[in-house]
Amino acid sequence: MRVRADNPSPMTLEGTNTFVLHSADGASALLIDPGPELPAHRAAFLAAVDDRELVGIVLTHRHADHSEALATADEWAPGVPVHAVLPEFACRADTLVDGQRIRFGASAADEVEIIATPGHTSDSISVLHGRTLYSGDTVLGRGTTVVTHPEGSIADYLASIERLQGFVAQGRIEVIEPAHGPVVEDPGAVLAHYLQHRRERLEQVQAAVDAGADTPAQVADVVYAEVPANLRGAVEQIVAAQLEYLRRG
Ligand SMILES: [Zn+2]
C-alpha cells in the first residue's frame, strides 16, 4: 500500500511515498520510509498497517523527508527494529548490507531483499519484493534524480543504475515504486533514459569547464540556465557532484 505524505515541493514532487507491505496471511507488515513528521501522515500509514503486527521498518536513505518520523518511532512503533545503512538510524537491528533479506511474515513470499544503490546518497538502498523494486530516491516517478554533494556520488549512481538495468534484463524487476511520484511501469526505458540524461549533463559540464567555468555556480549558469531560482541550491549541489566526478577522472 502506498501512503503519500502531504509534503509537496520541487524536490519531493507530490510528496514522500511511504509503503506498507502486508504479509500473505494478513498478520504482519513491513514499513518502508516513514517519511516526514506529520500527524496526518503518521495516522495514514498506521491505518495501512491496521491491526497487523508491524515487524520492521526499512529506511531507503538518510534524507529527512524519508527519515524524520523515525525520531518518534518509540511512540508509534515501540520495540520495532529499524533497518538502515547508517548506524545513527538503525535500531534493534544490524546496519543494512547489500543482499540482506528481511522476513516479515510466515510465507516464503513475505521477504524483501536489500539492493545497495548508492549515488543519490552513499547510504541509498532499494528494496526488492517479488518483482517490485521500492527505489527510494534512486529512481523517481517523474524527472530524474539529484545526486547530492557531498553525500552522493555520480560514479556510484551510474554504477547503481547499470546494476538495476541488469536486474531488469534478468526479469527480476518488473515495476519500480519510487519514493516520489507515480509507479514506473517501464523500468528498462526509464533507467536507460537516466543514464543517457546523466551522461549528456556530464558532457555539458565538461564543455562548460573547457570554456572557462570553474565554480559550481559558474557551471550552473551555463548548463542549468533554464532551471528556476527555487531549485538553484539543488542544481549547485549536483554540479558540485559532477565536477567531483569529472575531476577525479
Ligand atoms: Zn533523498
mmCIF file of C-alpha atoms and ligand atoms in Angstrom:
data_model
loop_
_atom_site.group_PDB
_atom_site.id
_atom_site.type_symbol
_atom_site.label_atom_id
_atom_site.label_comp_id
_atom_site.label_asym_id
_atom_site.label_seq_id
_atom_site.Cartn_x
_atom_site.Cartn_y
_atom_site.Cartn_z
ATOM 1 C CA MET A 1 0.000 0.000 0.000
ATOM 2 C CA ARG A 2 1.274 3.437 -0.908
ATOM 3 C CA VAL A 3 0.645 6.292 1.551
ATOM 4 C CA ARG A 4 1.679 9.702 0.260
ATOM 5 C CA ALA A 5 2.728 12.380 2.729
ATOM 6 C CA ASP A 6 1.465 15.914 2.274
ATOM 7 C CA ASN A 7 4.943 17.423 1.862
ATOM 8 C CA PRO A 8 4.962 18.529 -1.790
ATOM 9 C CA SER A 9 7.928 20.537 -3.073
ATOM 10 C CA PRO A 10 10.080 20.747 -6.188
ATOM 11 C CA MET A 11 12.333 18.070 -4.669
ATOM 12 C CA THR A 12 9.675 15.730 -3.269
ATOM 13 C CA LEU A 13 7.230 16.070 -6.214
ATOM 14 C CA GLU A 14 3.720 15.390 -4.815
ATOM 15 C CA GLY A 15 5.209 14.263 -1.507
ATOM 16 C CA THR A 16 7.054 11.308 0.005
ATOM 17 C CA ASN A 17 5.600 7.845 -0.583
ATOM 18 C CA THR A 18 5.592 5.577 2.449
ATOM 19 C CA PHE A 19 4.966 1.920 1.648
ATOM 20 C CA VAL A 20 3.358 -0.716 3.841
ATOM 21 C CA LEU A 21 3.835 -4.331 2.726
ATOM 22 C CA HIS A 22 1.327 -6.817 4.107
ATOM 23 C CA SER A 23 2.206 -10.452 4.748
ATOM 24 C CA ALA A 24 0.290 -13.034 2.717
ATOM 25 C CA ASP A 25 -1.726 -14.125 5.744
ATOM 26 C CA GLY A 26 -2.513 -10.558 6.769
ATOM 27 C CA ALA A 27 -0.945 -10.951 10.188
ATOM 28 C CA SER A 28 2.096 -8.724 9.827
ATOM 29 C CA ALA A 29 3.501 -5.781 7.921
ATOM 30 C CA LEU A 30 6.757 -4.088 6.919
ATOM 31 C CA LEU A 31 7.032 -0.327 6.524
ATOM 32 C CA ILE A 32 9.381 1.387 4.047
ATOM 33 C CA ASP A 33 10.330 5.031 4.782
ATOM 34 C CA PRO A 34 8.064 6.516 7.469
ATOM 35 C CA GLY A 35 8.551 9.921 5.852
ATOM 36 C CA PRO A 36 8.133 13.390 7.346
ATOM 37 C CA GLU A 37 6.871 14.002 10.859
ATOM 38 C CA LEU A 38 3.291 14.982 10.032
ATOM 39 C CA PRO A 39 0.424 13.796 12.282
ATOM 40 C CA ALA A 40 -1.897 13.106 9.347
ATOM 41 C CA HIS A 41 0.782 11.090 7.566
ATOM 42 C CA ARG A 42 1.533 9.033 10.648
ATOM 43 C CA ALA A 43 -2.181 8.307 11.073
ATOM 44 C CA ALA A 44 -2.445 7.304 7.410
ATOM 45 C CA PHE A 45 0.439 4.826 7.390
ATOM 46 C CA LEU A 46 -0.658 3.353 10.728
ATOM 47 C CA ALA A 47 -4.115 2.896 9.215
ATOM 48 C CA ALA A 48 -2.445 0.981 6.378
ATOM 49 C CA VAL A 49 -0.754 -1.251 8.962
ATOM 50 C CA ASP A 50 -4.135 -1.541 10.710
ATOM 51 C CA ASP A 51 -4.246 -4.395 13.222
ATOM 52 C CA ARG A 52 -1.302 -6.237 11.639
ATOM 53 C CA GLU A 53 1.856 -6.595 13.662
ATOM 54 C CA LEU A 54 4.469 -4.138 12.375
ATOM 55 C CA VAL A 55 7.601 -6.296 12.357
ATOM 56 C CA GLY A 56 10.113 -3.924 10.775
ATOM 57 C CA ILE A 57 10.861 -0.520 9.315
ATOM 58 C CA VAL A 58 13.284 -0.082 6.401
ATOM 59 C CA LEU A 59 14.863 3.292 5.604
ATOM 60 C CA THR A 60 15.974 3.847 1.988
ATOM 61 C CA HIS A 61 18.342 6.700 2.881
ATOM 62 C CA ARG A 62 19.085 9.459 5.359
ATOM 63 C CA HIS A 63 17.150 12.442 3.960
ATOM 64 C CA ALA A 64 14.635 13.987 6.357
ATOM 65 C CA ASP A 65 11.645 13.648 4.014
ATOM 66 C CA HIS A 66 12.112 9.860 4.432
ATOM 67 C CA SER A 67 13.536 9.538 7.927
ATOM 68 C CA GLU A 68 12.131 12.366 10.041
ATOM 69 C CA ALA A 69 9.270 10.337 11.566
ATOM 70 C CA LEU A 70 11.791 7.818 12.937
ATOM 71 C CA ALA A 71 12.513 10.311 15.706
ATOM 72 C CA THR A 72 9.146 9.432 17.247
ATOM 73 C CA ALA A 73 9.159 5.706 16.350
ATOM 74 C CA ASP A 74 9.221 4.797 20.040
ATOM 75 C CA GLU A 75 5.694 6.257 20.237
ATOM 76 C CA TRP A 76 4.111 4.696 17.151
ATOM 77 C CA ALA A 77 6.249 1.563 16.744
ATOM 78 C CA PRO A 78 7.667 0.685 20.166
ATOM 79 C CA GLY A 79 10.208 -2.132 20.020
ATOM 80 C CA VAL A 80 10.098 -2.444 16.209
ATOM 81 C CA PRO A 81 13.507 -2.916 14.520
ATOM 82 C CA VAL A 82 14.628 -0.109 12.202
ATOM 83 C CA HIS A 83 16.783 -1.341 9.306
ATOM 84 C CA ALA A 84 19.104 1.297 7.840
ATOM 85 C CA VAL A 85 22.582 1.558 6.349
ATOM 86 C CA LEU A 86 23.718 4.319 8.695
ATOM 87 C CA PRO A 87 24.195 3.373 12.366
ATOM 88 C CA GLU A 88 22.547 6.616 13.514
ATOM 89 C CA PHE A 89 19.235 5.390 12.089
ATOM 90 C CA ALA A 90 19.486 1.598 12.613
ATOM 91 C CA CYS A 91 17.824 0.482 15.818
ATOM 92 C CA ARG A 92 17.365 -3.021 17.263
ATOM 93 C CA ALA A 93 18.908 -4.336 14.023
ATOM 94 C CA ASP A 94 22.346 -4.508 12.442
ATOM 95 C CA THR A 95 23.124 -1.922 9.762
ATOM 96 C CA LEU A 96 21.854 -2.995 6.333
ATOM 97 C CA VAL A 97 24.137 -4.648 3.794
ATOM 98 C CA ASP A 98 23.667 -5.496 0.127
ATOM 99 C CA GLY A 99 21.851 -8.766 -0.472
ATOM 100 C CA GLN A 100 20.387 -8.896 3.003
ATOM 101 C CA ARG A 101 16.942 -10.473 3.262
ATOM 102 C CA ILE A 102 14.316 -9.345 5.740
ATOM 103 C CA ARG A 103 11.439 -11.650 6.531
ATOM 104 C CA PHE A 104 8.160 -10.009 7.531
ATOM 105 C CA GLY A 105 5.691 -12.872 7.608
ATOM 106 C CA ALA A 106 5.119 -16.618 7.697
ATOM 107 C CA SER A 107 5.016 -17.172 3.918
ATOM 108 C CA ALA A 108 8.145 -17.566 1.770
ATOM 109 C CA ALA A 109 6.874 -14.586 -0.256
ATOM 110 C CA ASP A 110 6.965 -12.384 2.828
ATOM 111 C CA GLU A 111 10.575 -11.451 2.316
ATOM 112 C CA VAL A 112 12.391 -8.471 0.840
ATOM 113 C CA GLU A 113 15.943 -8.260 -0.497
ATOM 114 C CA ILE A 114 18.085 -5.188 0.074
ATOM 115 C CA ILE A 115 19.821 -3.906 -3.066
ATOM 116 C CA ALA A 116 22.589 -1.387 -2.372
ATOM 117 C CA THR A 117 22.043 1.510 -4.810
ATOM 118 C CA PRO A 118 24.401 4.283 -3.633
ATOM 119 C CA GLY A 119 24.588 7.522 -5.597
ATOM 120 C CA HIS A 120 21.758 9.868 -4.609
ATOM 121 C CA THR A 121 23.390 9.446 -1.190
ATOM 122 C CA SER A 122 26.074 6.990 -0.113
ATOM 123 C CA ASP A 123 23.560 5.145 2.083
ATOM 124 C CA SER A 124 20.826 4.758 -0.579
ATOM 125 C CA ILE A 125 19.325 1.291 -0.861
ATOM 126 C CA SER A 126 16.398 -0.160 -2.778
ATOM 127 C CA VAL A 127 14.055 -2.861 -1.531
ATOM 128 C CA LEU A 128 13.052 -5.734 -3.811
ATOM 129 C CA HIS A 129 9.808 -7.560 -3.018
ATOM 130 C CA GLY A 130 8.811 -10.121 -5.607
ATOM 131 C CA ARG A 131 9.427 -8.248 -8.865
ATOM 132 C CA THR A 132 8.627 -4.809 -7.453
ATOM 133 C CA LEU A 133 11.536 -2.540 -6.574
ATOM 134 C CA TYR A 134 10.974 0.142 -3.955
ATOM 135 C CA SER A 135 13.669 2.512 -5.144
ATOM 136 C CA GLY A 136 13.704 5.334 -2.603
ATOM 137 C CA ASP A 137 15.151 8.353 -4.431
ATOM 138 C CA THR A 138 17.413 6.315 -6.725
ATOM 139 C CA VAL A 139 14.663 6.310 -9.364
ATOM 140 C CA LEU A 140 11.765 8.780 -9.237
ATOM 141 C CA GLY A 141 8.301 8.656 -10.746
ATOM 142 C CA ARG A 142 8.997 11.747 -12.880
ATOM 143 C CA GLY A 143 12.058 13.707 -13.921
ATOM 144 C CA THR A 144 15.467 12.496 -12.821
ATOM 145 C CA THR A 145 17.207 12.053 -9.501
ATOM 146 C CA VAL A 146 19.532 14.615 -7.945
ATOM 147 C CA VAL A 147 22.901 13.253 -6.912
ATOM 148 C CA THR A 148 23.637 15.259 -3.800
ATOM 149 C CA HIS A 149 27.070 16.524 -2.813
ATOM 150 C CA PRO A 150 28.976 15.519 -0.782
ATOM 151 C CA GLU A 151 26.582 12.761 0.439
ATOM 152 C CA GLY A 152 26.236 11.266 -3.023
ATOM 153 C CA SER A 153 28.484 10.281 -5.912
ATOM 154 C CA ILE A 154 27.953 10.315 -9.678
ATOM 155 C CA ALA A 155 30.255 7.313 -10.167
ATOM 156 C CA ASP A 156 28.265 5.305 -7.615
ATOM 157 C CA TYR A 157 24.996 6.491 -9.143
ATOM 158 C CA LEU A 158 25.902 5.416 -12.682
ATOM 159 C CA ALA A 159 27.015 2.019 -11.361
ATOM 160 C CA SER A 160 23.773 1.613 -9.385
ATOM 161 C CA ILE A 161 21.592 2.411 -12.396
ATOM 162 C CA GLU A 162 23.584 -0.037 -14.531
ATOM 163 C CA ARG A 163 23.172 -2.656 -11.825
ATOM 164 C CA LEU A 164 19.396 -2.139 -11.786
ATOM 165 C CA GLN A 165 19.391 -2.459 -15.576
ATOM 166 C CA GLY A 166 20.951 -5.885 -15.074
ATOM 167 C CA PHE A 167 18.130 -6.861 -12.725
ATOM 168 C CA VAL A 168 15.569 -5.692 -15.302
ATOM 169 C CA ALA A 169 17.335 -7.683 -18.046
ATOM 170 C CA GLN A 170 17.170 -10.787 -15.841
ATOM 171 C CA GLY A 171 13.438 -10.280 -15.283
ATOM 172 C CA ARG A 172 13.977 -9.675 -11.573
ATOM 173 C CA ILE A 173 12.413 -6.181 -11.662
ATOM 174 C CA GLU A 174 9.118 -5.546 -13.456
ATOM 175 C CA VAL A 175 7.919 -2.323 -11.856
ATOM 176 C CA ILE A 176 9.507 0.359 -9.722
ATOM 177 C CA GLU A 177 7.701 2.092 -6.880
ATOM 178 C CA PRO A 178 9.627 5.310 -6.263
ATOM 179 C CA ALA A 179 9.582 7.357 -3.065
ATOM 180 C CA HIS A 180 8.292 10.334 -5.037
ATOM 181 C CA GLY A 181 5.823 10.289 -7.899
ATOM 182 C CA PRO A 182 3.836 7.516 -9.570
ATOM 183 C CA VAL A 183 4.784 3.904 -10.236
ATOM 184 C CA VAL A 184 7.309 3.313 -13.048
ATOM 185 C CA GLU A 185 5.743 0.720 -15.349
ATOM 186 C CA ASP A 186 8.639 0.519 -17.822
ATOM 187 C CA PRO A 187 11.829 0.361 -15.740
ATOM 188 C CA GLY A 188 14.089 -0.573 -18.666
ATOM 189 C CA ALA A 189 13.245 2.569 -20.614
ATOM 190 C CA VAL A 190 13.411 4.825 -17.577
ATOM 191 C CA LEU A 191 16.799 3.501 -16.447
ATOM 192 C CA ALA A 192 18.207 3.928 -19.967
ATOM 193 C CA HIS A 193 16.890 7.497 -20.001
ATOM 194 C CA TYR A 194 18.534 8.199 -16.635
ATOM 195 C CA LEU A 195 21.936 7.045 -17.884
ATOM 196 C CA GLN A 196 21.614 8.996 -21.115
ATOM 197 C CA HIS A 197 20.495 12.151 -19.302
ATOM 198 C CA ARG A 198 23.315 11.897 -16.747
ATOM 199 C CA ARG A 199 25.952 11.372 -19.468
ATOM 200 C CA GLU A 200 24.629 14.298 -21.521
ATOM 201 C CA ARG A 201 24.809 16.552 -18.469
ATOM 202 C CA LEU A 202 28.377 15.402 -17.770
ATOM 203 C CA GLU A 203 29.349 16.287 -21.349
ATOM 204 C CA GLN A 204 27.731 19.710 -20.960
ATOM 205 C CA VAL A 205 29.537 20.285 -17.662
ATOM 206 C CA GLN A 206 32.859 19.252 -19.220
ATOM 207 C CA ALA A 207 32.239 21.636 -22.128
ATOM 208 C CA ALA A 208 31.487 24.482 -19.700
ATOM 209 C CA VAL A 209 34.691 23.741 -17.765
ATOM 210 C CA ASP A 210 36.672 23.651 -21.009
ATOM 211 C CA ALA A 211 35.170 27.053 -21.834
ATOM 212 C CA GLY A 212 36.443 28.509 -18.546
ATOM 213 C CA ALA A 213 33.698 27.931 -15.958
ATOM 214 C CA ASP A 214 35.276 26.954 -12.655
ATOM 215 C CA THR A 215 32.903 27.070 -9.679
ATOM 216 C CA PRO A 216 29.605 25.143 -9.394
ATOM 217 C CA ALA A 217 27.758 28.464 -9.710
ATOM 218 C CA GLN A 218 29.573 29.372 -12.939
ATOM 219 C CA VAL A 219 28.908 25.926 -14.420
ATOM 220 C CA ALA A 220 25.246 26.057 -13.348
ATOM 221 C CA ASP A 221 24.832 29.410 -15.094
ATOM 222 C CA VAL A 222 25.788 27.711 -18.373
ATOM 223 C CA VAL A 223 24.415 24.161 -18.077
ATOM 224 C CA TYR A 224 21.292 24.762 -15.959
ATOM 225 C CA ALA A 225 20.406 28.287 -17.074
ATOM 226 C CA GLU A 226 16.740 27.302 -17.556
ATOM 227 C CA VAL A 227 16.267 25.973 -14.017
ATOM 228 C CA PRO A 228 14.070 28.195 -11.808
ATOM 229 C CA ALA A 229 15.672 30.074 -8.922
ATOM 230 C CA ASN A 230 13.980 27.973 -6.225
ATOM 231 C CA LEU A 231 15.910 24.921 -7.471
ATOM 232 C CA ARG A 232 19.239 26.728 -7.643
ATOM 233 C CA GLY A 233 20.562 25.131 -4.439
ATOM 234 C CA ALA A 234 19.870 21.619 -5.714
ATOM 235 C CA VAL A 235 21.431 22.469 -9.068
ATOM 236 C CA GLU A 236 24.657 23.716 -7.499
ATOM 237 C CA GLN A 237 24.835 20.507 -5.447
ATOM 238 C CA ILE A 238 24.541 18.329 -8.491
ATOM 239 C CA VAL A 239 27.088 20.431 -10.379
ATOM 240 C CA ALA A 240 29.477 20.010 -7.447
ATOM 241 C CA ALA A 241 28.952 16.236 -7.681
ATOM 242 C CA GLN A 242 29.520 16.329 -11.443
ATOM 243 C CA LEU A 243 32.727 18.380 -11.088
ATOM 244 C CA GLU A 244 33.975 15.939 -8.459
ATOM 245 C CA TYR A 245 33.304 13.043 -10.847
ATOM 246 C CA LEU A 246 34.954 14.711 -13.852
ATOM 247 C CA ARG A 247 37.995 15.965 -11.927
ATOM 248 C CA ARG A 248 38.570 12.549 -10.408
ATOM 249 C CA GLY A 249 38.613 11.125 -13.922
HETATM 250 ZN ZN ZN B 1 16.528 11.867 -0.805
#
